[in-house]
């Protein structure tokens, strides 16, 4: 059976950065790219907030560059996903989707999180053309324009406030008659003059010739006074929560109540010695590429130190 020092699961900025550092430490890392090679950044267009790119960089290009950089230092980057892990004893036993078995002394979990979408066909149709799940990434493109944010939680309120600082007008589309966010956030959005909250409203679809130009909405769906109406918008932002990709690990790794991996604060160590977590999979707070890359570097350094102690 194949035996590796460091197995990295996931190919976003956390996974690739871990691979660069582990490669340079001569750990000969093996990295599985997973179902979305390159991760969430491949779903945005231009990344403008990653330091070092004064003119921004295409998300796909940045991930290809990171991949190439990791390969240059000897990372063995493989297509495909991991389908089973056994962290009950070391070396850890891993099985990929083709049934190949691997024994790993250390594992870096960098499987990321996936933004939740409503499940509308139009979200796919306009992905990257007006539909986004990250105001911090894409809000800049909507300066002085009109956007909508779906959701009524803390993330939706934060995103709406952020966008309100850039856009001419922000609609919040909230399915309940109230917001779920912390009181202080609720107050802020309610007091912000260019935010309009559409309560008891659901999205039926989006329309537009060249990207999003508007949304079909329904108020009080299923009630006798149900009313369909359209709003004109240039951007449609989802903020209905993120789902960390931790299903595979839940029998062994401690997760918080939202399913994110719990790490020892300030480190990437999980409850299983030699298993580290980096990037969005362990980050319910920041969810930024640069933060993920930084934690990937930490995970590889910690894996190297752990191996030296064995
Ligand atoms: P939440 O789960 O708190 O809120 C999700 C929101 O999206 C809710 O308003 C929910 O509506 C709505 N929603 C969910 N599914 C749908 C759907 N299919 N259609 C329409 N609306 C939908 O997620 P958040 O990402 O906002 O927050 C996650 C956690 O992180 C929370 O614990 C939050 O407090 C925390 N957080 C804290 C921050 C801070 O303290 N600064 C910042 C950001 C997040 P409904 O209410 O009807 O379920």
mmCIF file of C-alpha atoms and ligand atoms in Angstrom:
data_model
loop_
_atom_site.group_PDB
_atom_site.id
_atom_site.type_symbol
_atom_site.label_atom_id
_atom_site.label_comp_id
_atom_site.label_asym_id
_atom_site.label_seq_id
_atom_site.Cartn_x
_atom_site.Cartn_y
_atom_site.Cartn_z
ATOM 1 C CA UNK A 1 0.000 0.000 0.000
ATOM 2 C CA UNK A 2 1.224 3.498 -0.798
ATOM 3 C CA UNK A 3 2.634 5.321 2.238
ATOM 4 C CA UNK A 4 2.992 9.112 2.345
ATOM 5 C CA UNK A 5 4.246 11.575 4.922
ATOM 6 C CA UNK A 6 1.642 14.215 4.215
ATOM 7 C CA UNK A 7 -1.663 13.880 2.444
ATOM 8 C CA UNK A 8 -3.485 17.102 1.597
ATOM 9 C CA UNK A 9 -7.186 16.973 0.839
ATOM 10 C CA UNK A 10 -8.434 19.960 -1.142
ATOM 11 C CA UNK A 11 -7.068 22.311 -3.780
ATOM 12 C CA UNK A 12 -8.081 25.824 -2.804
ATOM 13 C CA UNK A 13 -5.573 28.407 -1.571
ATOM 14 C CA UNK A 14 -5.213 26.502 1.726
ATOM 15 C CA UNK A 15 -4.478 23.144 0.094
ATOM 16 C CA UNK A 16 -2.046 24.478 -2.502
ATOM 17 C CA UNK A 17 -0.206 26.678 -0.018
ATOM 18 C CA UNK A 18 0.119 23.712 2.330
ATOM 19 C CA UNK A 19 1.498 21.740 -0.653
ATOM 20 C CA UNK A 20 4.060 24.461 -1.450
ATOM 21 C CA UNK A 21 5.316 24.536 2.139
ATOM 22 C CA UNK A 22 5.208 20.754 2.595
ATOM 23 C CA UNK A 23 7.015 20.296 -0.729
ATOM 24 C CA UNK A 24 9.753 22.696 0.280
ATOM 25 C CA UNK A 25 10.097 20.823 3.582
ATOM 26 C CA UNK A 26 10.696 17.668 1.508
ATOM 27 C CA UNK A 27 7.555 15.973 2.819
ATOM 28 C CA UNK A 28 6.690 14.899 -0.745
ATOM 29 C CA UNK A 29 3.029 15.774 -0.243
ATOM 30 C CA UNK A 30 0.242 14.109 -2.158
ATOM 31 C CA UNK A 31 -2.695 16.418 -2.820
ATOM 32 C CA UNK A 32 -6.174 15.339 -3.920
ATOM 33 C CA UNK A 33 -7.925 18.122 -5.812
ATOM 34 C CA UNK A 34 -11.495 17.104 -4.984
ATOM 35 C CA UNK A 35 -14.692 17.732 -6.874
ATOM 36 C CA UNK A 36 -14.033 21.430 -7.483
ATOM 37 C CA UNK A 37 -10.341 21.755 -8.398
ATOM 38 C CA UNK A 38 -9.132 25.189 -7.349
ATOM 39 C CA UNK A 39 -12.008 25.648 -4.941
ATOM 40 C CA UNK A 40 -14.329 28.596 -4.470
ATOM 41 C CA UNK A 41 -12.030 31.167 -6.086
ATOM 42 C CA UNK A 42 -12.574 29.506 -9.434
ATOM 43 C CA UNK A 43 -16.207 30.618 -9.241
ATOM 44 C CA UNK A 44 -15.352 34.310 -9.031
ATOM 45 C CA UNK A 45 -14.005 36.375 -11.893
ATOM 46 C CA UNK A 46 -11.277 38.755 -10.810
ATOM 47 C CA UNK A 47 -9.642 38.471 -7.396
ATOM 48 C CA UNK A 48 -8.569 41.968 -6.398
ATOM 49 C CA UNK A 49 -7.909 41.589 -2.684
ATOM 50 C CA UNK A 50 -5.153 38.975 -2.728
ATOM 51 C CA UNK A 51 -1.912 40.833 -1.934
ATOM 52 C CA UNK A 52 0.664 40.849 -4.683
ATOM 53 C CA UNK A 53 -1.647 41.399 -7.639
ATOM 54 C CA UNK A 54 -1.949 45.173 -8.065
ATOM 55 C CA UNK A 55 -4.174 44.745 -11.110
ATOM 56 C CA UNK A 56 -6.132 41.804 -9.738
ATOM 57 C CA UNK A 57 -5.945 38.266 -11.025
ATOM 58 C CA UNK A 58 -8.433 35.919 -12.593
ATOM 59 C CA UNK A 59 -9.483 33.408 -9.916
ATOM 60 C CA UNK A 60 -8.872 30.426 -12.201
ATOM 61 C CA UNK A 61 -5.492 31.748 -13.247
ATOM 62 C CA UNK A 62 -4.441 32.274 -9.640
ATOM 63 C CA UNK A 63 -5.338 28.711 -8.756
ATOM 64 C CA UNK A 64 -3.457 27.387 -11.804
ATOM 65 C CA UNK A 65 -0.424 29.408 -10.716
ATOM 66 C CA UNK A 66 -0.651 28.027 -7.182
ATOM 67 C CA UNK A 67 -0.931 24.519 -8.577
ATOM 68 C CA UNK A 68 2.137 25.013 -10.753
ATOM 69 C CA UNK A 69 4.052 26.447 -7.801
ATOM 70 C CA UNK A 70 3.135 23.442 -5.650
ATOM 71 C CA UNK A 71 4.165 21.029 -8.431
ATOM 72 C CA UNK A 72 7.492 22.782 -8.783
ATOM 73 C CA UNK A 73 8.333 21.826 -5.213
ATOM 74 C CA UNK A 74 7.432 18.203 -5.731
ATOM 75 C CA UNK A 75 3.785 18.021 -4.727
ATOM 76 C CA UNK A 76 2.034 15.082 -6.342
ATOM 77 C CA UNK A 77 -1.282 16.637 -7.377
ATOM 78 C CA UNK A 78 -4.004 14.178 -8.244
ATOM 79 C CA UNK A 79 -7.469 14.551 -9.704
ATOM 80 C CA UNK A 80 -10.294 13.010 -7.784
ATOM 81 C CA UNK A 81 -11.673 12.915 -4.296
ATOM 82 C CA UNK A 82 -11.113 11.044 -1.093
ATOM 83 C CA UNK A 83 -14.076 8.860 -0.277
ATOM 84 C CA UNK A 84 -13.104 7.365 3.107
ATOM 85 C CA UNK A 85 -10.796 8.123 5.997
ATOM 86 C CA UNK A 86 -9.921 6.166 9.110
ATOM 87 C CA UNK A 87 -8.224 8.332 11.720
ATOM 88 C CA UNK A 88 -8.555 5.759 14.508
ATOM 89 C CA UNK A 89 -4.880 4.770 14.326
ATOM 90 C CA UNK A 90 -1.694 6.009 12.727
ATOM 91 C CA UNK A 91 -0.650 5.866 9.973
ATOM 92 C CA UNK A 92 -4.047 7.074 8.878
ATOM 93 C CA UNK A 93 -5.849 5.007 6.314
ATOM 94 C CA UNK A 94 -7.319 6.863 3.363
ATOM 95 C CA UNK A 95 -9.225 5.543 0.348
ATOM 96 C CA UNK A 96 -9.747 7.577 -2.804
ATOM 97 C CA UNK A 97 -12.777 7.439 -5.087
ATOM 98 C CA UNK A 98 -11.111 4.870 -7.327
ATOM 99 C CA UNK A 99 -10.504 2.576 -4.360
ATOM 100 C CA UNK A 100 -6.755 3.274 -4.073
ATOM 101 C CA UNK A 101 -5.576 2.980 -0.475
ATOM 102 C CA UNK A 102 -3.016 5.256 1.122
ATOM 103 C CA UNK A 103 -1.371 5.308 4.531
ATOM 104 C CA UNK A 104 -0.547 8.832 5.692
ATOM 105 C CA UNK A 105 1.505 9.953 8.692
ATOM 106 C CA UNK A 106 -0.099 13.382 8.599
ATOM 107 C CA UNK A 107 -3.215 14.697 6.907
ATOM 108 C CA UNK A 108 -4.076 18.298 6.104
ATOM 109 C CA UNK A 109 -7.778 18.801 5.592
ATOM 110 C CA UNK A 110 -8.418 21.763 3.283
ATOM 111 C CA UNK A 111 -11.772 20.787 1.829
ATOM 112 C CA UNK A 112 -13.263 24.266 2.141
ATOM 113 C CA UNK A 113 -16.829 25.327 2.485
ATOM 114 C CA UNK A 114 -19.513 25.734 -0.071
ATOM 115 C CA UNK A 115 -21.827 28.703 -0.144
ATOM 116 C CA UNK A 116 -25.410 27.654 -0.097
ATOM 117 C CA UNK A 117 -27.490 28.599 -3.117
ATOM 118 C CA UNK A 118 -31.256 28.690 -3.463
ATOM 119 C CA UNK A 119 -31.233 25.983 -6.114
ATOM 120 C CA UNK A 120 -32.635 28.107 -8.949
ATOM 121 C CA UNK A 121 -31.548 27.299 -12.498
ATOM 122 C CA UNK A 122 -30.915 31.036 -13.028
ATOM 123 C CA UNK A 123 -28.228 31.021 -10.333
ATOM 124 C CA UNK A 124 -26.216 28.687 -12.548
ATOM 125 C CA UNK A 125 -27.084 30.607 -15.699
ATOM 126 C CA UNK A 126 -25.795 33.915 -14.299
ATOM 127 C CA UNK A 127 -22.960 32.598 -12.111
ATOM 128 C CA UNK A 128 -20.119 35.107 -12.484
ATOM 129 C CA UNK A 129 -22.456 37.373 -14.484
ATOM 130 C CA UNK A 130 -24.255 39.031 -11.623
ATOM 131 C CA UNK A 131 -24.706 36.126 -9.205
ATOM 132 C CA UNK A 132 -22.246 35.904 -6.355
ATOM 133 C CA UNK A 133 -22.021 34.467 -2.869
ATOM 134 C CA UNK A 134 -19.256 36.799 -1.699
ATOM 135 C CA UNK A 135 -19.800 40.542 -1.354
ATOM 136 C CA UNK A 136 -16.215 41.108 -0.231
ATOM 137 C CA UNK A 137 -14.966 39.438 -3.418
ATOM 138 C CA UNK A 138 -17.329 40.918 -5.964
ATOM 139 C CA UNK A 139 -18.993 43.963 -4.377
ATOM 140 C CA UNK A 140 -16.483 46.305 -5.945
ATOM 141 C CA UNK A 141 -17.965 45.638 -9.386
ATOM 142 C CA UNK A 142 -21.299 47.087 -8.275
ATOM 143 C CA UNK A 143 -20.235 50.581 -7.297
ATOM 144 C CA UNK A 144 -23.149 52.983 -7.781
ATOM 145 C CA UNK A 145 -25.353 50.178 -9.023
ATOM 146 C CA UNK A 146 -28.289 48.280 -7.519
ATOM 147 C CA UNK A 147 -27.920 44.877 -5.909
ATOM 148 C CA UNK A 148 -29.927 42.413 -3.842
ATOM 149 C CA UNK A 149 -28.750 40.273 -0.937
ATOM 150 C CA UNK A 150 -30.709 37.140 -0.083
ATOM 151 C CA UNK A 151 -30.881 36.137 3.581
ATOM 152 C CA UNK A 152 -31.678 37.628 6.941
ATOM 153 C CA UNK A 153 -28.834 36.396 9.132
ATOM 154 C CA UNK A 154 -25.640 38.084 10.307
ATOM 155 C CA UNK A 155 -23.827 37.334 7.060
ATOM 156 C CA UNK A 156 -26.626 38.859 4.971
ATOM 157 C CA UNK A 157 -26.652 41.992 7.141
ATOM 158 C CA UNK A 158 -22.865 42.310 6.996
ATOM 159 C CA UNK A 159 -22.860 41.829 3.240
ATOM 160 C CA UNK A 160 -25.708 44.306 2.815
ATOM 161 C CA UNK A 161 -23.858 46.905 4.915
ATOM 162 C CA UNK A 162 -20.659 46.323 2.947
ATOM 163 C CA UNK A 163 -22.482 46.626 -0.360
ATOM 164 C CA UNK A 164 -24.416 49.680 0.834
ATOM 165 C CA UNK A 165 -21.078 51.462 1.114
ATOM 166 C CA UNK A 166 -20.432 50.841 -2.575
ATOM 167 C CA UNK A 167 -23.723 50.445 -4.351
ATOM 168 C CA UNK A 168 -26.440 53.000 -5.010
ATOM 169 C CA UNK A 169 -29.109 50.767 -3.522
ATOM 170 C CA UNK A 170 -29.257 47.396 -1.779
ATOM 171 C CA UNK A 171 -32.370 45.256 -1.458
ATOM 172 C CA UNK A 172 -32.425 42.552 1.196
ATOM 173 C CA UNK A 173 -34.668 39.645 0.235
ATOM 174 C CA UNK A 174 -35.777 38.004 3.485
ATOM 175 C CA UNK A 175 -38.168 35.080 3.493
ATOM 176 C CA UNK A 176 -39.420 35.608 7.059
ATOM 177 C CA UNK A 177 -41.223 38.691 8.432
ATOM 178 C CA UNK A 178 -38.143 39.411 10.558
ATOM 179 C CA UNK A 179 -34.344 39.257 10.451
ATOM 180 C CA UNK A 180 -32.447 36.563 12.277
ATOM 181 C CA UNK A 181 -29.259 38.607 12.738
ATOM 182 C CA UNK A 182 -27.994 40.055 16.024
ATOM 183 C CA UNK A 183 -30.017 43.067 17.187
ATOM 184 C CA UNK A 184 -27.208 45.525 16.510
ATOM 185 C CA UNK A 185 -26.844 44.318 12.922
ATOM 186 C CA UNK A 186 -30.594 44.537 12.411
ATOM 187 C CA UNK A 187 -30.552 48.111 13.625
ATOM 188 C CA UNK A 188 -27.701 49.036 11.315
ATOM 189 C CA UNK A 189 -29.359 47.725 8.176
ATOM 190 C CA UNK A 190 -32.713 49.242 9.098
ATOM 191 C CA UNK A 191 -31.137 52.639 9.642
ATOM 192 C CA UNK A 192 -29.079 52.575 6.465
ATOM 193 C CA UNK A 193 -30.911 54.789 4.014
ATOM 194 C CA UNK A 194 -29.921 52.928 0.848
ATOM 195 C CA UNK A 195 -30.951 49.485 2.142
ATOM 196 C CA UNK A 196 -34.532 48.380 1.566
ATOM 197 C CA UNK A 197 -35.631 45.180 3.263
ATOM 198 C CA UNK A 198 -38.217 43.102 1.431
ATOM 199 C CA UNK A 199 -39.690 40.874 4.137
ATOM 200 C CA UNK A 200 -41.703 37.711 3.489
ATOM 201 C CA UNK A 201 -40.215 37.617 0.015
ATOM 202 C CA UNK A 202 -38.791 34.753 -2.005
ATOM 203 C CA UNK A 203 -36.946 34.706 -5.304
ATOM 204 C CA UNK A 204 -38.568 32.964 -8.257
ATOM 205 C CA UNK A 205 -35.928 33.686 -10.862
ATOM 206 C CA UNK A 206 -33.566 36.179 -12.464
ATOM 207 C CA UNK A 207 -33.663 37.853 -15.841
ATOM 208 C CA UNK A 208 -31.382 39.839 -18.115
ATOM 209 C CA UNK A 209 -29.840 39.805 -21.570
ATOM 210 C CA UNK A 210 -26.204 40.386 -20.672
ATOM 211 C CA UNK A 211 -25.997 39.282 -17.084
ATOM 212 C CA UNK A 212 -28.477 39.945 -14.314
ATOM 213 C CA UNK A 213 -30.837 42.846 -14.925
ATOM 214 C CA UNK A 214 -33.545 41.964 -12.449
ATOM 215 C CA UNK A 215 -35.225 39.406 -10.201
ATOM 216 C CA UNK A 216 -38.726 37.946 -10.179
ATOM 217 C CA UNK A 217 -39.915 37.884 -6.579
ATOM 218 C CA UNK A 218 -42.985 36.724 -4.714
ATOM 219 C CA UNK A 219 -44.312 38.195 -1.489
ATOM 220 C CA UNK A 220 -46.273 36.076 1.015
ATOM 221 C CA UNK A 221 -46.004 32.990 -1.151
ATOM 222 C CA UNK A 222 -48.921 30.617 -0.735
ATOM 223 C CA UNK A 223 -51.105 33.182 1.111
ATOM 224 C CA UNK A 224 -54.361 34.608 -0.254
ATOM 225 C CA UNK A 225 -52.664 37.972 -0.824
ATOM 226 C CA UNK A 226 -49.627 36.445 -2.559
ATOM 227 C CA UNK A 227 -48.103 38.965 -4.924
ATOM 228 C CA UNK A 228 -45.486 38.530 -7.646
ATOM 229 C CA UNK A 229 -43.322 41.461 -8.631
ATOM 230 C CA UNK A 230 -39.964 42.304 -10.253
ATOM 231 C CA UNK A 231 -37.066 44.428 -9.103
ATOM 232 C CA UNK A 232 -34.333 45.842 -11.331
ATOM 233 C CA UNK A 233 -30.894 44.815 -10.051
ATOM 234 C CA UNK A 234 -27.380 44.400 -11.446
ATOM 235 C CA UNK A 235 -26.136 41.945 -8.852
ATOM 236 C CA UNK A 236 -27.686 39.117 -6.840
ATOM 237 C CA UNK A 237 -25.787 38.068 -3.725
ATOM 238 C CA UNK A 238 -26.508 34.903 -1.786
ATOM 239 C CA UNK A 239 -25.958 35.067 1.969
ATOM 240 C CA UNK A 240 -27.966 32.132 3.201
ATOM 241 C CA UNK A 241 -25.101 30.375 4.910
ATOM 242 C CA UNK A 242 -22.063 28.241 4.107
ATOM 243 C CA UNK A 243 -21.702 24.539 4.502
ATOM 244 C CA UNK A 244 -18.244 23.321 5.460
ATOM 245 C CA UNK A 245 -17.215 20.186 3.626
ATOM 246 C CA UNK A 246 -16.651 17.988 6.662
ATOM 247 C CA UNK A 247 -19.056 15.111 6.178
ATOM 248 C CA UNK A 248 -16.187 12.694 5.511
ATOM 249 C CA UNK A 249 -14.443 13.438 8.797
ATOM 250 C CA UNK A 250 -17.278 13.755 11.286
ATOM 251 C CA UNK A 251 -16.744 10.335 12.911
ATOM 252 C CA UNK A 252 -13.217 11.294 13.997
ATOM 253 C CA UNK A 253 -12.811 15.063 13.999
ATOM 254 C CA UNK A 254 -14.485 17.437 16.453
ATOM 255 C CA UNK A 255 -16.789 19.864 14.657
ATOM 256 C CA UNK A 256 -18.609 22.935 15.940
ATOM 257 C CA UNK A 257 -22.378 23.217 15.838
ATOM 258 C CA UNK A 258 -22.280 24.514 12.241
ATOM 259 C CA UNK A 259 -20.053 21.638 11.118
ATOM 260 C CA UNK A 260 -16.747 23.575 10.901
ATOM 261 C CA UNK A 261 -13.643 21.725 12.148
ATOM 262 C CA UNK A 262 -12.576 22.800 15.610
ATOM 263 C CA UNK A 263 -8.877 23.612 15.845
ATOM 264 C CA UNK A 264 -6.747 24.450 18.841
ATOM 265 C CA UNK A 265 -6.914 28.276 18.815
ATOM 266 C CA UNK A 266 -3.967 29.863 17.015
ATOM 267 C CA UNK A 267 -3.004 26.562 15.362
ATOM 268 C CA UNK A 268 -4.369 24.208 12.724
ATOM 269 C CA UNK A 269 -4.344 21.172 15.051
ATOM 270 C CA UNK A 270 -7.515 19.123 15.289
ATOM 271 C CA UNK A 271 -8.384 16.702 18.083
ATOM 272 C CA UNK A 272 -6.546 13.936 16.166
ATOM 273 C CA UNK A 273 -2.737 14.206 16.463
ATOM 274 C CA UNK A 274 -1.172 14.653 13.037
ATOM 275 C CA UNK A 275 -4.420 15.742 11.398
ATOM 276 C CA UNK A 276 -4.542 19.461 10.653
ATOM 277 C CA UNK A 277 -7.252 21.660 9.178
ATOM 278 C CA UNK A 278 -6.676 24.762 7.069
ATOM 279 C CA UNK A 279 -8.814 27.234 5.194
ATOM 280 C CA UNK A 280 -12.560 27.694 5.174
ATOM 281 C CA UNK A 281 -13.248 24.199 6.496
ATOM 282 C CA UNK A 282 -12.111 25.471 9.899
ATOM 283 C CA UNK A 283 -13.018 29.139 9.470
ATOM 284 C CA UNK A 284 -16.583 30.257 10.096
ATOM 285 C CA UNK A 285 -15.456 33.879 10.448
ATOM 286 C CA UNK A 286 -13.183 35.262 7.711
ATOM 287 C CA UNK A 287 -13.578 33.012 4.640
ATOM 288 C CA UNK A 288 -10.942 34.870 2.605
ATOM 289 C CA UNK A 289 -8.412 33.396 0.173
ATOM 290 C CA UNK A 290 -5.483 35.098 1.823
ATOM 291 C CA UNK A 291 -6.508 33.841 5.255
ATOM 292 C CA UNK A 292 -6.905 30.328 3.863
ATOM 293 C CA UNK A 293 -3.463 30.489 2.234
ATOM 294 C CA UNK A 294 -1.938 31.629 5.525
ATOM 295 C CA UNK A 295 -3.511 28.781 7.432
ATOM 296 C CA UNK A 296 -2.331 26.326 4.757
ATOM 297 C CA UNK A 297 1.233 27.478 5.414
ATOM 298 C CA UNK A 298 0.674 27.003 9.158
ATOM 299 C CA UNK A 299 -0.712 23.495 8.652
ATOM 300 C CA UNK A 300 2.319 22.379 6.615
ATOM 301 C CA UNK A 301 4.747 23.822 9.168
ATOM 302 C CA UNK A 302 2.858 22.096 11.975
ATOM 303 C CA UNK A 303 2.788 18.807 10.041
ATOM 304 C CA UNK A 304 6.551 19.032 9.517
ATOM 305 C CA UNK A 305 7.171 19.690 13.220
ATOM 306 C CA UNK A 306 4.857 16.847 14.160
ATOM 307 C CA UNK A 307 6.733 14.427 11.871
ATOM 308 C CA UNK A 308 10.053 15.452 13.369
ATOM 309 C CA UNK A 309 8.800 14.443 16.807
ATOM 310 C CA UNK A 310 7.672 10.951 15.761
HETATM 311 P P1 LIG B 1 -27.730 31.937 9.195
HETATM 312 O O1 LIG B 1 -28.042 30.493 9.129
HETATM 313 O O2 LIG B 1 -27.661 32.599 10.524
HETATM 314 O O3 LIG B 1 -28.823 32.760 8.353
HETATM 315 C C1 LIG B 1 -29.187 32.339 7.098
HETATM 316 C C2 LIG B 1 -30.245 33.281 6.586
HETATM 317 O O4 LIG B 1 -30.563 32.873 5.279
HETATM 318 C C3 LIG B 1 -31.528 33.262 7.399
HETATM 319 O O5 LIG B 1 -32.145 34.512 7.372
HETATM 320 C C4 LIG B 1 -32.355 32.244 6.647
HETATM 321 O O6 LIG B 1 -33.738 32.444 6.761
HETATM 322 C C5 LIG B 1 -31.941 32.545 5.235
HETATM 323 N N1 LIG B 1 -32.126 31.394 4.388
HETATM 324 C C6 LIG B 1 -31.625 30.133 4.530
HETATM 325 N N2 LIG B 1 -32.002 29.349 3.530
HETATM 326 C C7 LIG B 1 -32.786 30.116 2.737
HETATM 327 C C8 LIG B 1 -33.507 29.870 1.546
HETATM 328 N N3 LIG B 1 -33.480 28.676 0.953
HETATM 329 N N4 LIG B 1 -34.219 30.878 1.001
HETATM 330 C C9 LIG B 1 -34.248 32.093 1.560
HETATM 331 N N5 LIG B 1 -33.578 32.407 2.701
HETATM 332 C C10 LIG B 1 -32.869 31.420 3.268
HETATM 333 O O7 LIG B 1 -26.380 32.091 8.343
HETATM 334 P P2 LIG B 1 -25.271 33.219 8.385
HETATM 335 O O8 LIG B 1 -24.298 32.860 7.311
HETATM 336 O O9 LIG B 1 -25.883 34.547 8.367
HETATM 337 O O10 LIG B 1 -24.579 33.012 9.775
HETATM 338 C C11 LIG B 1 -23.995 31.765 10.144
HETATM 339 C C12 LIG B 1 -23.492 31.868 11.569
HETATM 340 O O11 LIG B 1 -22.379 32.742 11.620
HETATM 341 C C13 LIG B 1 -24.545 32.444 12.526
HETATM 342 O O12 LIG B 1 -24.402 31.810 13.760
HETATM 343 C C14 LIG B 1 -24.160 33.888 12.613
HETATM 344 O O13 LIG B 1 -24.593 34.476 13.821
HETATM 345 C C15 LIG B 1 -22.645 33.808 12.513
HETATM 346 N N6 LIG B 1 -22.086 35.050 11.980
HETATM 347 C C16 LIG B 1 -21.722 36.013 12.856
HETATM 348 C C17 LIG B 1 -21.226 37.200 12.434
HETATM 349 C C18 LIG B 1 -20.844 38.204 13.427
HETATM 350 O O14 LIG B 1 -21.080 37.982 14.604
HETATM 351 N N7 LIG B 1 -20.275 39.310 13.032
HETATM 352 C C19 LIG B 1 -21.055 37.484 10.987
HETATM 353 C C20 LIG B 1 -21.500 36.427 10.153
HETATM 354 C C21 LIG B 1 -22.007 35.255 10.633
HETATM 355 P P3 LIG B 1 -34.577 31.942 8.036
HETATM 356 O O15 LIG B 1 -34.303 32.920 9.124
HETATM 357 O O16 LIG B 1 -35.948 31.961 7.511
HETATM 358 O O17 LIG B 1 -34.078 30.556 8.340
#
